[in-house]
XYZ file of C-alpha atoms in Angstrom:
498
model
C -23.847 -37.971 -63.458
C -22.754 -34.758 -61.902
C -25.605 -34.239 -60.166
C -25.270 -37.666 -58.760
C -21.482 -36.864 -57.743
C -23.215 -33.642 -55.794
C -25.424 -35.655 -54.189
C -22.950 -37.776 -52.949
C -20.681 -35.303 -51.713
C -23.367 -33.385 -49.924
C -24.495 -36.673 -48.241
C -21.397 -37.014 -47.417
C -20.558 -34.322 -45.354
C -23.971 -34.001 -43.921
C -22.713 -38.015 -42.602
C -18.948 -36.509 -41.360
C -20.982 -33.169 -39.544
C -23.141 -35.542 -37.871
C -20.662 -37.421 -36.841
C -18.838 -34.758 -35.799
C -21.949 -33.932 -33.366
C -21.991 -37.285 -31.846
C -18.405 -36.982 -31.022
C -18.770 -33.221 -30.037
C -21.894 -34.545 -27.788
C -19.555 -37.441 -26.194
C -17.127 -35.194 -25.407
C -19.096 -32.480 -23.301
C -21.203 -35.309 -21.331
C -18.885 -35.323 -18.370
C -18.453 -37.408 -15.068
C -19.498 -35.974 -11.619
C -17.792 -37.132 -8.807
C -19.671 -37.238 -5.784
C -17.807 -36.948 -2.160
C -19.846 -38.154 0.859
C -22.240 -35.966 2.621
C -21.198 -34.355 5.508
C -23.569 -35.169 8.614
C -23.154 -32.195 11.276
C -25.019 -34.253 13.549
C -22.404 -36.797 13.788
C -19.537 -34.548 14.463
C -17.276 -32.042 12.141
C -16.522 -35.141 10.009
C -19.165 -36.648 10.227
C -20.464 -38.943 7.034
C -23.884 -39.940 6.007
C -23.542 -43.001 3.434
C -26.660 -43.679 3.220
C -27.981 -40.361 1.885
C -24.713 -40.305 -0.364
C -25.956 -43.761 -2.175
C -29.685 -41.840 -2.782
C -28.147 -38.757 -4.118
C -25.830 -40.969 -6.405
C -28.786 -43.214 -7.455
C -30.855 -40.182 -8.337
C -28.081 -38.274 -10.337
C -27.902 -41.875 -12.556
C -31.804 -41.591 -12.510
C -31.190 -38.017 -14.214
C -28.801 -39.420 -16.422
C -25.634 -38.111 -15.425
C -22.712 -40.578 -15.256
C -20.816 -40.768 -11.931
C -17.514 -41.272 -10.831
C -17.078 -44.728 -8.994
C -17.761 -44.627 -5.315
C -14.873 -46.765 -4.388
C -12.233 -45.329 -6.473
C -13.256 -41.910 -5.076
C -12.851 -43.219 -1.817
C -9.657 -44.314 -2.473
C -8.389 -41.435 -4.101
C -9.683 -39.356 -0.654
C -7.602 -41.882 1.407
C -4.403 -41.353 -0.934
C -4.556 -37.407 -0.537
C -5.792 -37.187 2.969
C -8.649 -35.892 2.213
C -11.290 -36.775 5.250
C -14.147 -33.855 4.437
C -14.783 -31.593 1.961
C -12.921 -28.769 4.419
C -9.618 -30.474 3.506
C -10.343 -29.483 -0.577
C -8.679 -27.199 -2.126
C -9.155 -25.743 -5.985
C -5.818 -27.986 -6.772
C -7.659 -31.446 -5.806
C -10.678 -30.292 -7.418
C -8.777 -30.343 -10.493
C -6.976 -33.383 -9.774
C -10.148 -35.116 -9.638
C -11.303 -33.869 -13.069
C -7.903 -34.652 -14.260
C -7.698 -38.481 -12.923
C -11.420 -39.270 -13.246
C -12.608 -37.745 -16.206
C -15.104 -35.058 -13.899
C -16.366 -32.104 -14.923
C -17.685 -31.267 -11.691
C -17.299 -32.149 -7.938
C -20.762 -32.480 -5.951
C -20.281 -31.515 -2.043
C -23.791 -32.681 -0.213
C -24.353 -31.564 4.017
C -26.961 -32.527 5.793
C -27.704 -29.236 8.103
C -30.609 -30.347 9.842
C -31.927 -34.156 10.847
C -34.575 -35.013 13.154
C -34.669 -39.036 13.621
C -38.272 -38.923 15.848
C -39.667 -36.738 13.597
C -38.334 -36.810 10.869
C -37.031 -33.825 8.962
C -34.031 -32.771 6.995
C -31.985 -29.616 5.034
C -29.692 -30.176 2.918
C -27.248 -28.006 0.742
C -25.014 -29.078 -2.355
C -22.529 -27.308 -4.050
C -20.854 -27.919 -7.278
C -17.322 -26.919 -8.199
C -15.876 -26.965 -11.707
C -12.763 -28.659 -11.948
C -11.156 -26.374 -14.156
C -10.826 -23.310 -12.229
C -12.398 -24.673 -8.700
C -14.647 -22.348 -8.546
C -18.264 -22.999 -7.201
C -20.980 -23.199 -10.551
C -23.989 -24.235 -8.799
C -25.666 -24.521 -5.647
C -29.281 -25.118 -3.802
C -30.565 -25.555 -0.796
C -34.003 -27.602 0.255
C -35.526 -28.363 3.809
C -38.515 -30.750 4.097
C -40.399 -32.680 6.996
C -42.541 -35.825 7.589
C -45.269 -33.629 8.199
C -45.210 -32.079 4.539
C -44.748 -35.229 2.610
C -47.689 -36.605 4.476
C -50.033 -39.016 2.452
C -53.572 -39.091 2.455
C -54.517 -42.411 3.097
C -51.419 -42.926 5.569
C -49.839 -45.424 2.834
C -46.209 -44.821 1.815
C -45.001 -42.649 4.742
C -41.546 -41.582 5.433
C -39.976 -43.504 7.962
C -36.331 -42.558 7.494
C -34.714 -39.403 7.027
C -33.441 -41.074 3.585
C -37.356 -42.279 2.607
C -37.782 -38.063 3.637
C -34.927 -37.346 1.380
C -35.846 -39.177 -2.186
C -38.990 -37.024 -3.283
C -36.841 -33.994 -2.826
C -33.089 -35.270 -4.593
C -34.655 -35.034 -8.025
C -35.864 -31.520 -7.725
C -33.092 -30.434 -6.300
C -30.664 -32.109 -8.319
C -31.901 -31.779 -11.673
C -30.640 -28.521 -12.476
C -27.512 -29.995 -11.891
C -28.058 -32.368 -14.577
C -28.250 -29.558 -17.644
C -24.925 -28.836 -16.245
C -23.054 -31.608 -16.256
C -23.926 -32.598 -20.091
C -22.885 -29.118 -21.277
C -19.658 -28.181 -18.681
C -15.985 -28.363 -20.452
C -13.182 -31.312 -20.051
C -10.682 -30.044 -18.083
C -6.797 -27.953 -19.580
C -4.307 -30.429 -19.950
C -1.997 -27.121 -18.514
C -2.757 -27.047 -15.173
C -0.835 -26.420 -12.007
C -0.697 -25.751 -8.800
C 2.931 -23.922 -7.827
C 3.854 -24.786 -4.019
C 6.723 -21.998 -4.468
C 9.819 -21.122 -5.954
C 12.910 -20.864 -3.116
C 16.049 -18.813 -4.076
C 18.768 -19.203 -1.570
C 19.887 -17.222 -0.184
C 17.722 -14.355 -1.006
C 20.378 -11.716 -0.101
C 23.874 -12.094 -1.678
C 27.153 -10.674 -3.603
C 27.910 -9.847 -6.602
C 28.853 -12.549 -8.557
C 28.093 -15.186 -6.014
C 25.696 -18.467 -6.522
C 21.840 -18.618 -6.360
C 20.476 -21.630 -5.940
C 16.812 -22.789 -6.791
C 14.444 -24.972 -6.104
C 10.808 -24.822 -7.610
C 8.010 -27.016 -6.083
C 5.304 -27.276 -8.613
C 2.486 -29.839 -9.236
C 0.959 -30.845 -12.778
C -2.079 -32.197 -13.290
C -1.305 -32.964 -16.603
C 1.408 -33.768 -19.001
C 4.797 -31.863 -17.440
C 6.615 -29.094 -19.749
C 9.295 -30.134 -21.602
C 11.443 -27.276 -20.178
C 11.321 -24.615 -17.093
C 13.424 -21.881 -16.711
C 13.925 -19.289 -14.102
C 14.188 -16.318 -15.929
C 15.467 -12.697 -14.930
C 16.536 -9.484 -16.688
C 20.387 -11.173 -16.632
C 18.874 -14.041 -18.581
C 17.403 -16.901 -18.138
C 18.686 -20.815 -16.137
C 16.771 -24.150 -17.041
C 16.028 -26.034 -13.953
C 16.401 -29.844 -13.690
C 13.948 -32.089 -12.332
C 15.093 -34.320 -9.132
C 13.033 -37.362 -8.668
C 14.114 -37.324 -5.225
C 12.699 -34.770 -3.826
C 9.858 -34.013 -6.976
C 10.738 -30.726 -7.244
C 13.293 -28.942 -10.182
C 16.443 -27.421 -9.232
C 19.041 -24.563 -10.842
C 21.901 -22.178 -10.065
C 23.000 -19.252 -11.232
C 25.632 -15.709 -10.753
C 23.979 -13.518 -9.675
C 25.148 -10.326 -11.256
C 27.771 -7.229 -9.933
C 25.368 -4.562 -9.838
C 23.264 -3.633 -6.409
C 19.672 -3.988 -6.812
C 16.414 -6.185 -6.557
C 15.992 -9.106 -8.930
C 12.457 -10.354 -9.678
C 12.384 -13.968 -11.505
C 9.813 -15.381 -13.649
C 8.755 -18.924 -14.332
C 9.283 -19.802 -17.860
C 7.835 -22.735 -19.011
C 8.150 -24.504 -23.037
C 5.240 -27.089 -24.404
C 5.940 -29.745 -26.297
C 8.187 -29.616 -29.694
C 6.775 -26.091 -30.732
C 8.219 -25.434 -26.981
C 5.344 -22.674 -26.653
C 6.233 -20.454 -23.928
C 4.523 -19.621 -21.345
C 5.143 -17.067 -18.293
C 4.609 -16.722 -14.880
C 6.076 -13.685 -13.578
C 7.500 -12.535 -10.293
C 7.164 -15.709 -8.696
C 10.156 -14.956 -6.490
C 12.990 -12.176 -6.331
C 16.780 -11.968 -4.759
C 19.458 -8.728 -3.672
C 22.455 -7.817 -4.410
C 24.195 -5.901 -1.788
C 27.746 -5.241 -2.266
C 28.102 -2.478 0.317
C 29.327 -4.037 4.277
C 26.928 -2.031 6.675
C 27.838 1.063 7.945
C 27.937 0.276 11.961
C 28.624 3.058 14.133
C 29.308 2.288 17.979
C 28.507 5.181 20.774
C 28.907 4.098 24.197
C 27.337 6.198 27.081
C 27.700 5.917 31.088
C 30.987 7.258 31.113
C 33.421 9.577 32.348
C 35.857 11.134 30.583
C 39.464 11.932 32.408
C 42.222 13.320 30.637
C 42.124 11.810 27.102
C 39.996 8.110 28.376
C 37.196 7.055 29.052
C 36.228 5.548 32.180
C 33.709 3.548 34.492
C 33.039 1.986 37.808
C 29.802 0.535 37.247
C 27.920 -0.364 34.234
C 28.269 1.030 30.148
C 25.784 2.200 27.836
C 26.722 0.219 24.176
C 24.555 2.147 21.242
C 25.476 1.006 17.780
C 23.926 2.508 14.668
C 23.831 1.084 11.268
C 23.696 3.678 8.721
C 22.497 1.310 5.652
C 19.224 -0.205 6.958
C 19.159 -3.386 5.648
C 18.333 -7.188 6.979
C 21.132 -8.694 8.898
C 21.945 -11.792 9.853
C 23.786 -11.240 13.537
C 26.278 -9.475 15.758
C 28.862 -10.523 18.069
C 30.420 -8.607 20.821
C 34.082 -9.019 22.148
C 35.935 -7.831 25.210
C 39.269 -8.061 25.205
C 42.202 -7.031 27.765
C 45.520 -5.037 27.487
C 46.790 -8.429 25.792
C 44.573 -8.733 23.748
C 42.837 -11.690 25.286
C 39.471 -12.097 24.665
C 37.763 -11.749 28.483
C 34.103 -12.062 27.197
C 32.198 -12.935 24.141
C 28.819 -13.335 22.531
C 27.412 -13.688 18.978
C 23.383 -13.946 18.049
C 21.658 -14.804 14.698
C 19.009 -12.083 15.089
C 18.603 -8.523 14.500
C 21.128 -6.396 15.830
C 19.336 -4.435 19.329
C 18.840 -0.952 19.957
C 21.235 -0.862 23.492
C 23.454 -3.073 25.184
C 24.769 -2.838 28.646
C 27.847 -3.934 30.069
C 28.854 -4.647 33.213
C 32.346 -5.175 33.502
C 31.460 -8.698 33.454
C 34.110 -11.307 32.073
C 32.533 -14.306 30.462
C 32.249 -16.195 33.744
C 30.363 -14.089 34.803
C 32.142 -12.348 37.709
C 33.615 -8.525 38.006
C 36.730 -8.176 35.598
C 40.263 -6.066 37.377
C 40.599 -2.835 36.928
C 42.347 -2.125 33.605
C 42.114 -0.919 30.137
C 39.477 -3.161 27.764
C 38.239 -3.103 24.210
C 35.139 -3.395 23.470
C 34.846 -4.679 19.957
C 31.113 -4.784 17.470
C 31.022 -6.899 14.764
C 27.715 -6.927 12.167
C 27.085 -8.935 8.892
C 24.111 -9.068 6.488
C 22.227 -11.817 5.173
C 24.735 -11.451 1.871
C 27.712 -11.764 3.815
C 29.288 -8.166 4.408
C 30.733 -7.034 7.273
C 31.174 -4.239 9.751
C 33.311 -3.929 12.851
C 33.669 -1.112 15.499
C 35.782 -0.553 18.397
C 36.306 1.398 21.619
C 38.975 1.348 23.980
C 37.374 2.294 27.620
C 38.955 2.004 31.734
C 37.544 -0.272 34.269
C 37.600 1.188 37.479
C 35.448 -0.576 39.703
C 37.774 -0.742 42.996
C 39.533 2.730 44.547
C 43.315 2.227 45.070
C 44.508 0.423 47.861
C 47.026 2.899 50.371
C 49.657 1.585 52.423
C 51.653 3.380 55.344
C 55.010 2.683 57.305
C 56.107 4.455 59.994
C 59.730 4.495 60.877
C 61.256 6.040 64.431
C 64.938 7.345 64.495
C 66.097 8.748 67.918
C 62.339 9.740 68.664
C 62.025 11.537 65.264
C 58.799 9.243 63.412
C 57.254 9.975 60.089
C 54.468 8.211 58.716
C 54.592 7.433 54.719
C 51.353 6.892 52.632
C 51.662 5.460 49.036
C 48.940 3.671 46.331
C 48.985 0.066 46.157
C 47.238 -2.284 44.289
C 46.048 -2.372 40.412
C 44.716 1.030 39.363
C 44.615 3.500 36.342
C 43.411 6.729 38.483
C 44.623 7.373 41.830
C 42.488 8.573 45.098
C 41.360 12.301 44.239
C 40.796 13.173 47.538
C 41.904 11.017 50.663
C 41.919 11.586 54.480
C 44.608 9.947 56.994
C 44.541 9.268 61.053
C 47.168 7.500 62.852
C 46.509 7.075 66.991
C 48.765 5.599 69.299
C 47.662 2.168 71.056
C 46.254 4.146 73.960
C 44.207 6.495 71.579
C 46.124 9.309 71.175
C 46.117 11.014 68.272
C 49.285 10.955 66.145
C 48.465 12.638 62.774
C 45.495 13.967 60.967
C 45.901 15.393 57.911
C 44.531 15.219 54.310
C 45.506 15.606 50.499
C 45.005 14.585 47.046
C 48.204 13.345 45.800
C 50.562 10.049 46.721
C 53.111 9.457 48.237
C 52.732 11.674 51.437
C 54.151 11.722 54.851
C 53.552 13.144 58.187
C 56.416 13.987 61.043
C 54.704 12.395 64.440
C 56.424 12.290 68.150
C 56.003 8.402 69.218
C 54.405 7.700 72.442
C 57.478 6.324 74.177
C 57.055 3.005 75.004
C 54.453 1.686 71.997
C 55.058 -0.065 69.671
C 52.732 0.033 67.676
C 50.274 2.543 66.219
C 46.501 2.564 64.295
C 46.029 4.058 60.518
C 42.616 5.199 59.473
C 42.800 6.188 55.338
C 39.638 6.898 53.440
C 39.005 8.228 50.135
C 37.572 8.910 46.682
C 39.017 8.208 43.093
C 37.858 10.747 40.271
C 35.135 7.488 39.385
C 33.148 7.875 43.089
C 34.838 4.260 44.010
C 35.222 5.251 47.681
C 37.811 3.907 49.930
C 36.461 2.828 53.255
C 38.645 3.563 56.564
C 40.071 0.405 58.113
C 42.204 0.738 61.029
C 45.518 -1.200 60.071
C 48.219 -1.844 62.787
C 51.643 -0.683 62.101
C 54.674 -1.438 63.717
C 56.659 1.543 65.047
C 60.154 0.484 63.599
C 62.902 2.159 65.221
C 65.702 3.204 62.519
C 69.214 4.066 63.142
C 69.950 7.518 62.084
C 72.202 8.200 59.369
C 75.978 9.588 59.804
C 76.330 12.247 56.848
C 79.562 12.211 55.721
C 81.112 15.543 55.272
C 83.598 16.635 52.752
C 86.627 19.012 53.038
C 86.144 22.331 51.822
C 89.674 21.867 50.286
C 92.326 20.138 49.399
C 95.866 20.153 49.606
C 97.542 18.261 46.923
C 100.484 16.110 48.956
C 103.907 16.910 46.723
């Protein structure tokens, strides 16, 4: 009786191992999809249908089980997928994930010959778990090597050329198929993780957003992770793609995050480090303003022309933009201009207002602003003279009894007088009145009148301490004839009246 119970048992797992084969067999014996055969001769993407339905009918004739023409079609349509240039390792997986495939079978047809007929053809397999090319061949054949004895059976197409050959070729390809692997039910393809902004405060918000695609069966959870801890992102329907925030933390530094990701109820974890990284930068840049193409006088600095503006940041770091600001004695902003790029190496200014035309002379402040991508800023100032015009200089002339002087002064809006200025004053007949020259204002000059005139010519020309130079006009002055003043004189002393 034992030995009957022995029996039984042994026959009975001998029954549940072979089963166990079968099954083992059933699932190794995978699909092969089979995308259309590129035809160079009919352009880059360029199909030949007719040599795709002989490869297809001699893979079934080698016994490997194919993916359905038509769905495959369709599934090409859906991802835009007109060639096999257009595939990528992630669609070779999403074929073996939606069709069952173990392997994806890429036909071209590099050489075709319709008068005489002749073709070469190379395939290449891909396995759909990794993507990676497994297997590949080449063949070339003609009319003229497939050529029967008796004349009967002859090629007369470059398909009736291509048969003999598809089963040599392909059969290799067969062995293959029957023993290649389903594919992971864990695959992915990650588009890219975005953190926003990538440069920020301590303490202020990160934001997100993960673009990932699944062939399979999504994780229950996924986490950006970091040495401050780890955030769980949500998934967004709307845009298919999971979303988180976080603080970041106080400290200055570089923050690399890792993709965290939890199977199923055991929530196995699995890791995908550095996908992405953020800064902290608490510091505001260090911006230093020079600015050249000037003169100093006394205590200021001045111009007539154009500046020089050099600013210097001492904490290279990526920044965000700049603005620069002129404003007057007032305060009022005369000129202004702000960028989103990199701050430049040199400016120049040209005493421009924001119009565009020549500001007064006067006093301006020319103000720097910088910020970072995180948000810190810098500022610099300089307060600097405009002196693009030389003083203006008036004269009068006034005649008592015969006695005329001639009185120079500065007129017009200045911060630096004439350093050097020469003066002519001629009679209406040419004569020559005064000549003289100096460096300081007011002046005058004692002239005799020509009797009779009324009227006389000034010359002035000059140079401020900037190199503005006053140009000589002759300006017509009237001779104005003055009454002369009665001094009044006082008693030496008094006698106080009792």
């Amino acid at each position: 009786m034992s030995c009957i119970r022995t029996l039984y048992r042994f026959s009975l797992i001998l029954a549940l191992a072979f089963c166990l084969l079968l099954h083992a067999d059933f699932v190794s014996a995978q699909k092969v999809a089979l995308l259309p055969m590129s035809d160079f001769s009919k352009g880059e993407n360029g199909v030949n249908l007719q040599l795709t339905k002989a490869v297809e009918t001699s893979l079934k004739q080698l016994g490997v089980e194919m993916v359905s023409r038509n769905d495959l079609m369709l599934f090409m349509a859906r991802n835009k997928v007109r060639s096999f240039r257009f595939l990528d390792s992630y669609l070779v997986k999403k074929i073996g994930a939606e069709f069952d495939s173990s392997l994806v079978l890429l036909g071209t047809v590099t050489e075709m010959d319709e008068k005489t007929p002749s073709i070469g053809l190379t395939f290449t397999a891909l396995d759909t778990v990794d993507g990676a090319p497994v297997w590949s061949a080449s063949e070339a054949t003609s009319v003229k090597e497939q050529a029967p004895i008796l004349g009967v059976g002859e090629a007369k197409s470059v398909v009736d050329l291509a048969r003999p050959v598809l089963k040599d070729i392909l059969s290799p390809l067969a062995d293959i198929a029957h023993n290649a692997s389903s594919l992971e039910s864990r695959d992915y393809q990650l588009v890219g993780l975005s953190l926003y902004p990538g440069y920020v405060r301590g303490s202020q918000l990160v934001k997100a957003d993960l673009k990932i695609l699944f062939l399979g069966k999504r994780p229950t959870f996924i986490a950006a992770e970091s040495e401050i801890g780890k955030s769980y992102l949500q998934y967004d329907r709307r845009t298919d793609s999971y979303q988180g925030e976080w603080f970041a933390p106080r400290e200055d530094g570089r923050y690399d995050v890792d993709l965290r990701f939890e199977w199923g109820r055991e929530r196995t974890v699995e890791r995908l480090e550095s996908v992405a990284s953020y800064e902290v930068i608490n510091d505001a840049p260090g911006l230093e303003m020079e600015i050249k193409k000037t003169i100093k006088i006394g205590q200021r600095l001045a111009f007539r022309n154009h500046v020089l503006i050099l600013p210097r940041v001492d904490n290279l770091r990526p920044m965000a933009g700049w603005a620069l600001s002129i404003k007057d004695e007032r305060g009022q902003v005369v000129a202004y201009e702000e960028y989103d790029t990199d701050l430049p190496e040199r400016m120049i200014w040209e005493g421009r207002g924001g119009d565009g035309f020549r500001l007064d002379n006067g006093v301006y402040t020319v103000g720097l602003e910088v910020w970072d991508l995180a948000g810190n800023r810098s500022a610099a100032e300089q307060r600097i003279v405009l002196q693009a015009y030389p003083p203006k200089v008036e004269g009068k002339i006034k005649n008592i009894e015969g006695e005329a002087s001639l009185t120079l002064h500065a007129a017009g809006f200045y911060e630096f007088p004439l350093s050097n200025w020469r003066v002519e004053l001629r009679s209406m007949t040419g004569a020559l009145l005064v000549k003289g020259k100096g460096r300081e204002l007011p002046a005058t000059f004692d002239f005799l009148p020509v009797e009779g005139e009324k009227w006389a010519y000034l010359t002035v020309d000059g140079v401020d301490p900037l190199g503005n130079r006053l140009r000589g006009k002759k300006v017509k002055l009237q001779v104005v004839a003055g009454e002369k003043k009665i001094e009044k004189q006082e008693a030496e002393s008094w006698v106080p009246d009792f």
